[in-house]
Short mmCIF file of N, CA and C in Angstrom, two decimals:
data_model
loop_
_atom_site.label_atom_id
_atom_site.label_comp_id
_atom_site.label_asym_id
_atom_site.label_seq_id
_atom_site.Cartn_x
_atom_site.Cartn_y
_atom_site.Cartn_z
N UNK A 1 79.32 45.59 27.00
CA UNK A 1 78.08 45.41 26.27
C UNK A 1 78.20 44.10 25.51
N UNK A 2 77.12 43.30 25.56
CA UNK A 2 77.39 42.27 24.99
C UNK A 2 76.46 42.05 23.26
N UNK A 3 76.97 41.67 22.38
CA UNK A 3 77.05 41.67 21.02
C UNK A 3 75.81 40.88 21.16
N UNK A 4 75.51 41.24 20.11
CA UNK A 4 74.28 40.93 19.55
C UNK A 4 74.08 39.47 18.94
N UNK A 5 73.10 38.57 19.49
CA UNK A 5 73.20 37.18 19.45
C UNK A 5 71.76 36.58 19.03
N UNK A 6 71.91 36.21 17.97
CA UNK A 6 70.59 35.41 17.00
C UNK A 6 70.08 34.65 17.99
N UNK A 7 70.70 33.50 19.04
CA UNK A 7 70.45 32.53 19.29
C UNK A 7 69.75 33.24 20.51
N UNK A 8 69.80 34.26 21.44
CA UNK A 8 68.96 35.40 22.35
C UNK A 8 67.54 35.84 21.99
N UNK A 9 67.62 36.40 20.37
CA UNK A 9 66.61 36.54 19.88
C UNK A 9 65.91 35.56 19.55
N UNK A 10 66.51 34.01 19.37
CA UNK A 10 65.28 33.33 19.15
C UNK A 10 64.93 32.33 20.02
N UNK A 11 65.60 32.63 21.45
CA UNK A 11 64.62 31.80 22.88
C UNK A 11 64.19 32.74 24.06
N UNK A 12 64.04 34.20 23.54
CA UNK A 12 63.77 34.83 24.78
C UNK A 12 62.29 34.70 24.42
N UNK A 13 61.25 34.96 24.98
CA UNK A 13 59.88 35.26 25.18
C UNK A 13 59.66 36.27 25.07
N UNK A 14 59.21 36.94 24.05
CA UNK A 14 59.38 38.43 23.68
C UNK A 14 57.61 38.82 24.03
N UNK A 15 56.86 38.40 23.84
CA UNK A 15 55.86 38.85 24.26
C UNK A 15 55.34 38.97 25.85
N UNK A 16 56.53 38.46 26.34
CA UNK A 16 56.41 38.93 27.91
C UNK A 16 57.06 40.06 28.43
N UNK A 17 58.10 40.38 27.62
CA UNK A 17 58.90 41.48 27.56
C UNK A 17 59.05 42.47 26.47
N UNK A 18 58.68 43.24 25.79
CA UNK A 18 58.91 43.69 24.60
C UNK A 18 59.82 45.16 24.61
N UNK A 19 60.03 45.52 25.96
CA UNK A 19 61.30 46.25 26.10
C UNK A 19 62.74 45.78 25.65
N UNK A 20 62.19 44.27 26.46
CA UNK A 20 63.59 43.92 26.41
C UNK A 20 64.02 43.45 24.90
N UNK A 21 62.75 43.17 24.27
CA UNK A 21 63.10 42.79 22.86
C UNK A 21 63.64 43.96 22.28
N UNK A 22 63.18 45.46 22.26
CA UNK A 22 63.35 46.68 21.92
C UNK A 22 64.68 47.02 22.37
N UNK A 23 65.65 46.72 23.29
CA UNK A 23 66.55 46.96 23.86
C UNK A 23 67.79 46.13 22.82
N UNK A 24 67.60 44.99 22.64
CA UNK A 24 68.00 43.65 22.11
C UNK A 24 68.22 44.32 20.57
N UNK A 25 67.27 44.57 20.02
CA UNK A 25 67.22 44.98 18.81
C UNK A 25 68.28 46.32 18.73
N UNK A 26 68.38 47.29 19.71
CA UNK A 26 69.08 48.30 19.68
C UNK A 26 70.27 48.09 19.48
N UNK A 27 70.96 47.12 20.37
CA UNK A 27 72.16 46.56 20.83
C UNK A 27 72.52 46.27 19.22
N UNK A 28 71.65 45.00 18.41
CA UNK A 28 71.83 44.40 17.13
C UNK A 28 72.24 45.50 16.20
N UNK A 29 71.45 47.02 16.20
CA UNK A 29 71.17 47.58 15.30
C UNK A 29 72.68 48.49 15.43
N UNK A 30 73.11 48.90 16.43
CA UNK A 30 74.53 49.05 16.56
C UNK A 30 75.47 48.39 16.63
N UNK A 31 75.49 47.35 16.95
CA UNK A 31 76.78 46.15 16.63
C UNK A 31 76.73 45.95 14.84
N UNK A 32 75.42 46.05 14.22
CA UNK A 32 75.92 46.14 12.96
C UNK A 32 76.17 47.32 12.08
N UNK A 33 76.46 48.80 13.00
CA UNK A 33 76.33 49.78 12.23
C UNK A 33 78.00 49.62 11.92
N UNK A 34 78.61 49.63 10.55
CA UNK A 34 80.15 49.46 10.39
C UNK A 34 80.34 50.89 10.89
N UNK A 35 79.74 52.19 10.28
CA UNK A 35 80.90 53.03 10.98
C UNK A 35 80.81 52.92 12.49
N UNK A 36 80.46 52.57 12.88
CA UNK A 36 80.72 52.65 14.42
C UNK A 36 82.14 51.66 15.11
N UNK A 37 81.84 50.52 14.59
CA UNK A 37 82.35 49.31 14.48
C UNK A 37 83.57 49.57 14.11
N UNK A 38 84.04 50.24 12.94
CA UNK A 38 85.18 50.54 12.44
C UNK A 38 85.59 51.49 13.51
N UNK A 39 85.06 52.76 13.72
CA UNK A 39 85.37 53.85 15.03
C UNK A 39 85.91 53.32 16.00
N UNK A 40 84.75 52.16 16.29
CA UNK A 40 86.06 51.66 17.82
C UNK A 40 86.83 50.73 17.43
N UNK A 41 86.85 49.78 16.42
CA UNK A 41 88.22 48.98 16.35
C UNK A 41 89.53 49.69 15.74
N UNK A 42 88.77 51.05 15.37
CA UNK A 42 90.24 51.79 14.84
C UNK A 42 90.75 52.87 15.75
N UNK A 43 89.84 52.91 17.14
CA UNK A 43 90.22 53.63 17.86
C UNK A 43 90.17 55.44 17.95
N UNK A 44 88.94 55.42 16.97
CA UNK A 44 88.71 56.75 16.90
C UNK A 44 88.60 57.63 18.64
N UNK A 45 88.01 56.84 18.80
CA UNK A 45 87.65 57.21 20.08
C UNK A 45 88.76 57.49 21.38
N UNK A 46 90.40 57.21 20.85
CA UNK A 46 91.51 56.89 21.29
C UNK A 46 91.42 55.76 22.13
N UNK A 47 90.43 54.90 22.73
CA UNK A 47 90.97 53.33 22.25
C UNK A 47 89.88 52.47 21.81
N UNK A 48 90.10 50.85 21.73
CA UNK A 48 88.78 49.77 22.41
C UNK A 48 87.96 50.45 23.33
N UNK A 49 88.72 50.40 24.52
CA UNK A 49 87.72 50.80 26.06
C UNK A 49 87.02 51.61 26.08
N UNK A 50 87.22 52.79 25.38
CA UNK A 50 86.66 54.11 25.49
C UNK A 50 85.39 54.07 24.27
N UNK A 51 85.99 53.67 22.87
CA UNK A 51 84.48 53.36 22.20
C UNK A 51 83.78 52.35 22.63
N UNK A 52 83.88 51.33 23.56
CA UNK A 52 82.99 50.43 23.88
C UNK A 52 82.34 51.27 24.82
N UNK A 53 82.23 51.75 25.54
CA UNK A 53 81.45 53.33 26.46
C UNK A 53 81.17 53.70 26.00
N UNK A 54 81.27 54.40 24.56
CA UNK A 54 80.97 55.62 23.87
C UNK A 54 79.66 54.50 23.28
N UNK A 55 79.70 53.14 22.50
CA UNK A 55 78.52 52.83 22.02
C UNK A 55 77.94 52.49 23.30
N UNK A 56 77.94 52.27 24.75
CA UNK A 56 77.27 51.61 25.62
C UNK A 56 76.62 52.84 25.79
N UNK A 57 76.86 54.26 26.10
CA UNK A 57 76.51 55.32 26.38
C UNK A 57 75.35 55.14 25.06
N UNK A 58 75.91 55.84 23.66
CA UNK A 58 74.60 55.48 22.65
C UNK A 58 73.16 54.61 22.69
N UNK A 59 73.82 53.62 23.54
CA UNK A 59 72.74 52.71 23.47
C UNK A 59 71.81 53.02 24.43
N UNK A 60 72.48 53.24 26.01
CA UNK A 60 71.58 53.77 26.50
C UNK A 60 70.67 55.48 26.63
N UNK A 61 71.36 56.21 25.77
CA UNK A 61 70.95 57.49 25.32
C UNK A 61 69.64 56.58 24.36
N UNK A 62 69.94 56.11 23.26
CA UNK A 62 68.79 55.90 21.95
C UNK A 62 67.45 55.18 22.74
N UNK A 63 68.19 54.13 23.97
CA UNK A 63 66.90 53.90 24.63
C UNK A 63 65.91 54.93 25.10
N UNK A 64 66.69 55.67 25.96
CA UNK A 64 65.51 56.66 26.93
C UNK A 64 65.26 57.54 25.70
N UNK A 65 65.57 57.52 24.81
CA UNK A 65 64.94 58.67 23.97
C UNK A 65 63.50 58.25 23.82
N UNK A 66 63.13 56.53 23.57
CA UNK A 66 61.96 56.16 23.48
C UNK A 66 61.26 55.73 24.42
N UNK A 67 61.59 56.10 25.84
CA UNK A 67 61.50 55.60 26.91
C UNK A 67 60.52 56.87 27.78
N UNK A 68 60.11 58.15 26.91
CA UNK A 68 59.44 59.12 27.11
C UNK A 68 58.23 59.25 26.86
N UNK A 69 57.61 58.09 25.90
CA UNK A 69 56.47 57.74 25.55
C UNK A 69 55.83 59.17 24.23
N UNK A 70 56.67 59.56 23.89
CA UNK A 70 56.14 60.65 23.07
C UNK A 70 57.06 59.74 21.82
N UNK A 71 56.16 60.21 20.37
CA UNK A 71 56.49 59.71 19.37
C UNK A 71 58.02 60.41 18.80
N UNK A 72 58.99 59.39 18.33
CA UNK A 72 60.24 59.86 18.14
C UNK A 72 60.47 59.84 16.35
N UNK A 73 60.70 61.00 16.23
CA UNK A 73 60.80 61.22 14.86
C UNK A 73 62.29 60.72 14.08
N UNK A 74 62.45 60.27 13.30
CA UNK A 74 64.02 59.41 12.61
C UNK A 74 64.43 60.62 12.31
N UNK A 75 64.16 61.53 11.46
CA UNK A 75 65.21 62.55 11.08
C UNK A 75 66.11 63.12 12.92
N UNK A 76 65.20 63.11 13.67
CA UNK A 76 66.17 63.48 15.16
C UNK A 76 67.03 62.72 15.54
N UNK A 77 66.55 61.53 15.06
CA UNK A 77 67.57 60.33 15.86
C UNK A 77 68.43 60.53 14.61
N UNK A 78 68.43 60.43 14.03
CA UNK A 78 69.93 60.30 12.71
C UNK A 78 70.48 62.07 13.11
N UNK A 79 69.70 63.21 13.22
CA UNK A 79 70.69 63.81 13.90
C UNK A 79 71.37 64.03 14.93
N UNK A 80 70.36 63.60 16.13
CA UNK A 80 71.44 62.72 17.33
C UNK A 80 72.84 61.84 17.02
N UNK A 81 72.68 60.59 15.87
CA UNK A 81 73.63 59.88 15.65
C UNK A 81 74.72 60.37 15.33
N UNK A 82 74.33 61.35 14.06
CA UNK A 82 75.61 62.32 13.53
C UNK A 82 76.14 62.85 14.49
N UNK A 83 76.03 63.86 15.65
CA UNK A 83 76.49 64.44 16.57
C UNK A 83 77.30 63.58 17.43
N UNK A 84 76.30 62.74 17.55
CA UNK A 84 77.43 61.74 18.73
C UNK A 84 78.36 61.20 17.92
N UNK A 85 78.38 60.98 16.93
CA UNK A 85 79.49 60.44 16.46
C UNK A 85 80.90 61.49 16.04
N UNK A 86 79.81 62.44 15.97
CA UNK A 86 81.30 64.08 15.50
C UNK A 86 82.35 64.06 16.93
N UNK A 87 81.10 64.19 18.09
CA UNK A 87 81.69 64.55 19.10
C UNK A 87 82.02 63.24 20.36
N UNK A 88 82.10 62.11 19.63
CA UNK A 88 82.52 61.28 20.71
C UNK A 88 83.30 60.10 20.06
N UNK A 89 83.32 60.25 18.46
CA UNK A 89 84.71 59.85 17.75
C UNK A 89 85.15 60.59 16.61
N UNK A 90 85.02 61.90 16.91
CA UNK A 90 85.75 62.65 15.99
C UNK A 90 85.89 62.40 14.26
N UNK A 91 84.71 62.13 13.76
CA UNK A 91 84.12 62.34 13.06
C UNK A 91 82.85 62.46 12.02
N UNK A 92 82.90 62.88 10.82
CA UNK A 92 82.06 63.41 10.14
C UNK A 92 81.53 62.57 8.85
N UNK A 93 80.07 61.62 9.17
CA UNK A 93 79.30 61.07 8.67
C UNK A 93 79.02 61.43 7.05
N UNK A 94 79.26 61.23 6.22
CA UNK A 94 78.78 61.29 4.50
C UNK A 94 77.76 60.55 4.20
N UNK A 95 77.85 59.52 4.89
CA UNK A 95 77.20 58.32 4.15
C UNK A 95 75.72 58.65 4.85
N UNK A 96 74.91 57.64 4.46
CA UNK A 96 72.99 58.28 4.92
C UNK A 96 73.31 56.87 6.54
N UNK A 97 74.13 56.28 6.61
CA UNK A 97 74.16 55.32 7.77
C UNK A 97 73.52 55.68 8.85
N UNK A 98 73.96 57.30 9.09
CA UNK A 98 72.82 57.71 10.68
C UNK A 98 71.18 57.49 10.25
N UNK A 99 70.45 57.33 9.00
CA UNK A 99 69.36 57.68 8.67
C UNK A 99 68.89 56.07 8.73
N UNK A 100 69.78 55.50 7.95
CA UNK A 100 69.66 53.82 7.92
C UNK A 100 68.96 53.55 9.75
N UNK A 101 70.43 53.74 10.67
CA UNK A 101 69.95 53.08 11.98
C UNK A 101 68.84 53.63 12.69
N UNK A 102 68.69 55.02 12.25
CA UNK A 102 67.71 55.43 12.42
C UNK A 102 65.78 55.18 12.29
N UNK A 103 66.03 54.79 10.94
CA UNK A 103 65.12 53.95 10.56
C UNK A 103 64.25 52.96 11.25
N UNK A 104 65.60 52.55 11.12
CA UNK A 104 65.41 50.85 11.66
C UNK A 104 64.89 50.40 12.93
N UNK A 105 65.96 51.41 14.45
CA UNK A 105 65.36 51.91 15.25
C UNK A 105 64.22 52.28 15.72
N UNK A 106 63.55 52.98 14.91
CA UNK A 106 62.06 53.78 15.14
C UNK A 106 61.33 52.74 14.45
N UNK A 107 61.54 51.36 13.57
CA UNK A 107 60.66 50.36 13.17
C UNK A 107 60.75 49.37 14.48
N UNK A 108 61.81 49.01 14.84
CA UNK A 108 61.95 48.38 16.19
C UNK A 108 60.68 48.42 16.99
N UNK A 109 60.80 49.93 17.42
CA UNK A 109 59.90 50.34 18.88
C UNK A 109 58.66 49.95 17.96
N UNK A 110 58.34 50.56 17.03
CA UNK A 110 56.82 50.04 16.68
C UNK A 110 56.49 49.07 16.77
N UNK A 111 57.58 47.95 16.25
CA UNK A 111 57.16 46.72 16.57
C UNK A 111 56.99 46.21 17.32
N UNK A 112 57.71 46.35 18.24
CA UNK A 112 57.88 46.09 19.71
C UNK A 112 56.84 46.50 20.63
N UNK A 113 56.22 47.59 20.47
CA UNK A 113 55.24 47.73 21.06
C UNK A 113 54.11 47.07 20.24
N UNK A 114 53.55 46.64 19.31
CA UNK A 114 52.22 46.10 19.20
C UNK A 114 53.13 44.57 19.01
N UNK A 115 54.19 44.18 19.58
CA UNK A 115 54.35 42.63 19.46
C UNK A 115 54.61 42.19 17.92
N UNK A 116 55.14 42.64 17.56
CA UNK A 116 55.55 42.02 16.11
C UNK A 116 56.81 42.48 15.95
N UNK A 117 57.31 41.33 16.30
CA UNK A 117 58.87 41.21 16.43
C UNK A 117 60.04 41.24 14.60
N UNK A 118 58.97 41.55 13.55
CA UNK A 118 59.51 41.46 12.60
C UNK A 118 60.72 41.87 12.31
N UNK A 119 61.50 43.25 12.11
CA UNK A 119 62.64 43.76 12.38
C UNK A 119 63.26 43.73 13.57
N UNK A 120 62.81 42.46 14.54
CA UNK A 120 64.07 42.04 15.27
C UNK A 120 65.10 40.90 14.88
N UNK A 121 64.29 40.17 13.60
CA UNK A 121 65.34 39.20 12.53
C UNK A 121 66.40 39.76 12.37
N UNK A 122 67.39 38.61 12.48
CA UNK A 122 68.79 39.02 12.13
C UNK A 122 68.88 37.97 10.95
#
């Protein structure tokens, strides 16, 4: 999976694509979530290789979630996040971080769909 890159977001043509902007933004919105970040560089996941799958998997799970065309509610996706994170690096979230990406996420797609790329700023 490749990291999330300012200089992507600011020469792609997003109004020809706004999936792909929505996709882009996903990628961003997990490359900057630290617990995750910390999970796989500390190997929660028992190694690198395996949490880099485990967020590539996330990413493409959080996509098709919005990829159903029915409205996606944040409290689901932050409890999606929590889960995947119990059960695919072994542990247990305190902090509101699943609610944060969550958020942010479900501002994405809005934007993304009527073209206002605002919360795709990095």
């Amino acid at each position: 999976m490749s990291p999330c890159s300012c200089q992507e977001l600011e020469s792609f043509d997003w109004n020809q694509h706004p999936q792909r902007a929505f996709e882009v933004g996903v990628r961003c919105a997990l490359d900057d979530w630290c617990v995750l970040q910390t999970a796989i560089a500390d190997g929660w996941a028992g190694s690198d290789a395996v949490g880099n799958l485990n967020q590539n998997e996330l990413f493409v799970q959080l996509v098709k979630m919005f990829g159903k065309g029915n409205p996606v509610d944040p409290f689901d996706i932050a409890d999606f996040l929590d889960l995947f994170m119990a059960n695919k690096f072994n542990c247990e979230l305190e902090d509101d971080s699943p609610e944060w990406v969550a958020d942010l996420v479900v501002r994405l797609h809005a934007d993304c769909t009527i073209a206002a790329y605002t919360a795709c700023n990095c």
